[in-house]
Tab-separated table of C-alpha atoms in Angstrom:
chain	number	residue	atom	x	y	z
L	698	UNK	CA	136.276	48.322	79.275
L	699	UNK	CA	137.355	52.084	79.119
L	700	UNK	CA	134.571	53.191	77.144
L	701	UNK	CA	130.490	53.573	76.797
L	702	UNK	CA	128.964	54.662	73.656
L	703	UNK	CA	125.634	56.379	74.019
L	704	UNK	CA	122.779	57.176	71.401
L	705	UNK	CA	121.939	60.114	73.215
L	706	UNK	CA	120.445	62.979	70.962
L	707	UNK	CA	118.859	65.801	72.851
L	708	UNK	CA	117.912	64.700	76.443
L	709	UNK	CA	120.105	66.525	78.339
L	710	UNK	CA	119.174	64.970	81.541
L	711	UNK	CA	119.246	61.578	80.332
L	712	UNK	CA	123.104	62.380	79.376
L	713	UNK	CA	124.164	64.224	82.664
L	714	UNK	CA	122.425	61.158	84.457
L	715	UNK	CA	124.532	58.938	82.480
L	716	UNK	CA	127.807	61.139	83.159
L	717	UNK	CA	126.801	60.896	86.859
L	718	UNK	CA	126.876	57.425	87.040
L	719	UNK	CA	129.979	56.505	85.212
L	720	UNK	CA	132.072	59.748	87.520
L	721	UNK	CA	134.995	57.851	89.346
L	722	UNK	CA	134.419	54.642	87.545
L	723	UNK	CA	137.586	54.865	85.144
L	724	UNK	CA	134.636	54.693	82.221
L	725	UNK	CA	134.420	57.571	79.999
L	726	UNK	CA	131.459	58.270	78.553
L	727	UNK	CA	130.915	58.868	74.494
L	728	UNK	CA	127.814	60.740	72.480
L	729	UNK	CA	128.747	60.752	69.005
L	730	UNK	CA	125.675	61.806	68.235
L	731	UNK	CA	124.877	64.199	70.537
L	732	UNK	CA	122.843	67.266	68.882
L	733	UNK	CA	122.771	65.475	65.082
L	734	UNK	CA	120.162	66.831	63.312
L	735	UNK	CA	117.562	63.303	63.171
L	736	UNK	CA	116.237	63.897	59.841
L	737	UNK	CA	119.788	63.658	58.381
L	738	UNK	CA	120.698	60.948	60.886
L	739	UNK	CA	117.334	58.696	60.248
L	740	UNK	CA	118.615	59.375	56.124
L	741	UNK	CA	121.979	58.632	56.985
L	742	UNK	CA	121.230	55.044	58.663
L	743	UNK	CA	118.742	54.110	56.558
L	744	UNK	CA	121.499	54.668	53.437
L	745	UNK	CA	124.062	53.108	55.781
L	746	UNK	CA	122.077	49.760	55.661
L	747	UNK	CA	120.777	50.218	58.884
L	748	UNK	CA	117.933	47.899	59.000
L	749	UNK	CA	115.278	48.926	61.654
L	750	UNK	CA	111.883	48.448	63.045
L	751	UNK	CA	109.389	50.711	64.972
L	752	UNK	CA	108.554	47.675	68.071
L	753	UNK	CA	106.246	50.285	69.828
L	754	UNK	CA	104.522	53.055	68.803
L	755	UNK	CA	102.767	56.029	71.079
L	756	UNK	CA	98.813	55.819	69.935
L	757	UNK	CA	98.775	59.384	71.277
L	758	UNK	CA	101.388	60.292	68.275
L	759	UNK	CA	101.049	57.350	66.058
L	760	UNK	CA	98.406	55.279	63.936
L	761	UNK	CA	98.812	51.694	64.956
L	762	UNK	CA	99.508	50.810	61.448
L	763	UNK	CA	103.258	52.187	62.207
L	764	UNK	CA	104.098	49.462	64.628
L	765	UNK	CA	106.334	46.808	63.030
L	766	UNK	CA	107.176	49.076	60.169
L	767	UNK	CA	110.553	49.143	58.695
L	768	UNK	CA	112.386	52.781	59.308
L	769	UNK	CA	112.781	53.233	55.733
L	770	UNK	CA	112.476	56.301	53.012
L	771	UNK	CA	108.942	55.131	52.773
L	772	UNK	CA	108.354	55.579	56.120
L	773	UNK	CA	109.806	58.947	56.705
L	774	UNK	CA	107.522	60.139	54.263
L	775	UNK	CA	104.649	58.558	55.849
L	776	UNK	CA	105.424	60.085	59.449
L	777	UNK	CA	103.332	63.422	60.882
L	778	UNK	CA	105.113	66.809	60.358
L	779	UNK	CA	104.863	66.508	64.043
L	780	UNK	CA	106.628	63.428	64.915
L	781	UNK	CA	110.596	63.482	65.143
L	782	UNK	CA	112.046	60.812	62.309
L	783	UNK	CA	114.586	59.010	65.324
L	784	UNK	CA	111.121	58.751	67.712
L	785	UNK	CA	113.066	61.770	69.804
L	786	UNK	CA	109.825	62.907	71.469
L	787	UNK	CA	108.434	59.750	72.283
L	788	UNK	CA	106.525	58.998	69.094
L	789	UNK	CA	108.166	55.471	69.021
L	790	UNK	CA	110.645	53.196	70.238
L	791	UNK	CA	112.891	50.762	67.678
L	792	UNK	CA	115.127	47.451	67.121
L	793	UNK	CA	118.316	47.512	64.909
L	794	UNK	CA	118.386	43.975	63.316
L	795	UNK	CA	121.011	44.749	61.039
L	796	UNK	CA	123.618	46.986	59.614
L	797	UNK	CA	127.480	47.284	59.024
L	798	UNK	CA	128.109	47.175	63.196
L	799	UNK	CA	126.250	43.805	63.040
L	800	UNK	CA	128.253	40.352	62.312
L	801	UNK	CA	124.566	39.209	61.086
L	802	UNK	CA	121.638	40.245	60.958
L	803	UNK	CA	119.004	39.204	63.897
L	804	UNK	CA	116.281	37.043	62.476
L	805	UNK	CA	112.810	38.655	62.922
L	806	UNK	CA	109.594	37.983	61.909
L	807	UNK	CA	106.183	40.385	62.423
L	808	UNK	CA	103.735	39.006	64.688
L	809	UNK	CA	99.965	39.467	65.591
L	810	UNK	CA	99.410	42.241	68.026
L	811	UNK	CA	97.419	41.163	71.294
L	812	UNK	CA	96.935	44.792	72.188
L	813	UNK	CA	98.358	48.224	71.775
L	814	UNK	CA	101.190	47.686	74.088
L	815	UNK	CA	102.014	44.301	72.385
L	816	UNK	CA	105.383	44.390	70.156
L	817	UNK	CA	104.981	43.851	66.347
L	818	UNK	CA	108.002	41.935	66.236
L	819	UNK	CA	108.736	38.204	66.678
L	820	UNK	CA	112.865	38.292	67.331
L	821	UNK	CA	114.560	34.794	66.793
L	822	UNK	CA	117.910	34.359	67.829
């Protein structure tokens, strides 16, 4: 392995942390998408085929009725002026299940929430 590709959008810390650790390990770190703008990026993977689901949601920044959404059109629309469409300030985390990187998509299925902190997602591999 030579390389390490990183999601990294804006935390800068995060990314010099990860720079750290890799230093004298022959690995070289990669952040293609360091800086993107996310509410091209969230447009550009949903087109892509990216298939995606919000698996926890901040109550703080978030109805509950967002968990175990699909990150779709629909759901851009639907999010607060406030909350960043990639989840960038916290507002959510998320599960690729499918998409052109993927051989197949990962079978999932939306399950009953036992509490807030509960994932909406059922994932069956």
């Amino acid at each position: 392995m030579t390389h390490v590709i990183f999601g990294d959008l804006f935390l800068d810390d995060v990314r010099q942390y990860r720079i750290q650790k890799l230093a004298g390990t022959g690995i070289t770190p990669l952040f293609p998408l360091w800086l993107r703008p996310t509410p091209a990026l969230a447009r550009d993977m949903i087109d892509a085929g990216v298939e995606t689901y919000l698996v926890s949601i901040d109550l703080k920044q978030l109805p509950k009725a967002f968990a175990g959404r699909r990150l779709d059109h629909a759901l851009l629309t639907d999010l607060p002026a406030s909350a960043d469409p990639c989840g960038e300030n916290g507002e959510f985390h998320s599960c690729v299940v499918a998409g052109p990187m993927l051989s197949r998509r990962i079978p999932v299925a939306l399950a009953r929430q036992s509490s807030a902190k509960a994932s909406p997602l059922r994932i069956s591999c």
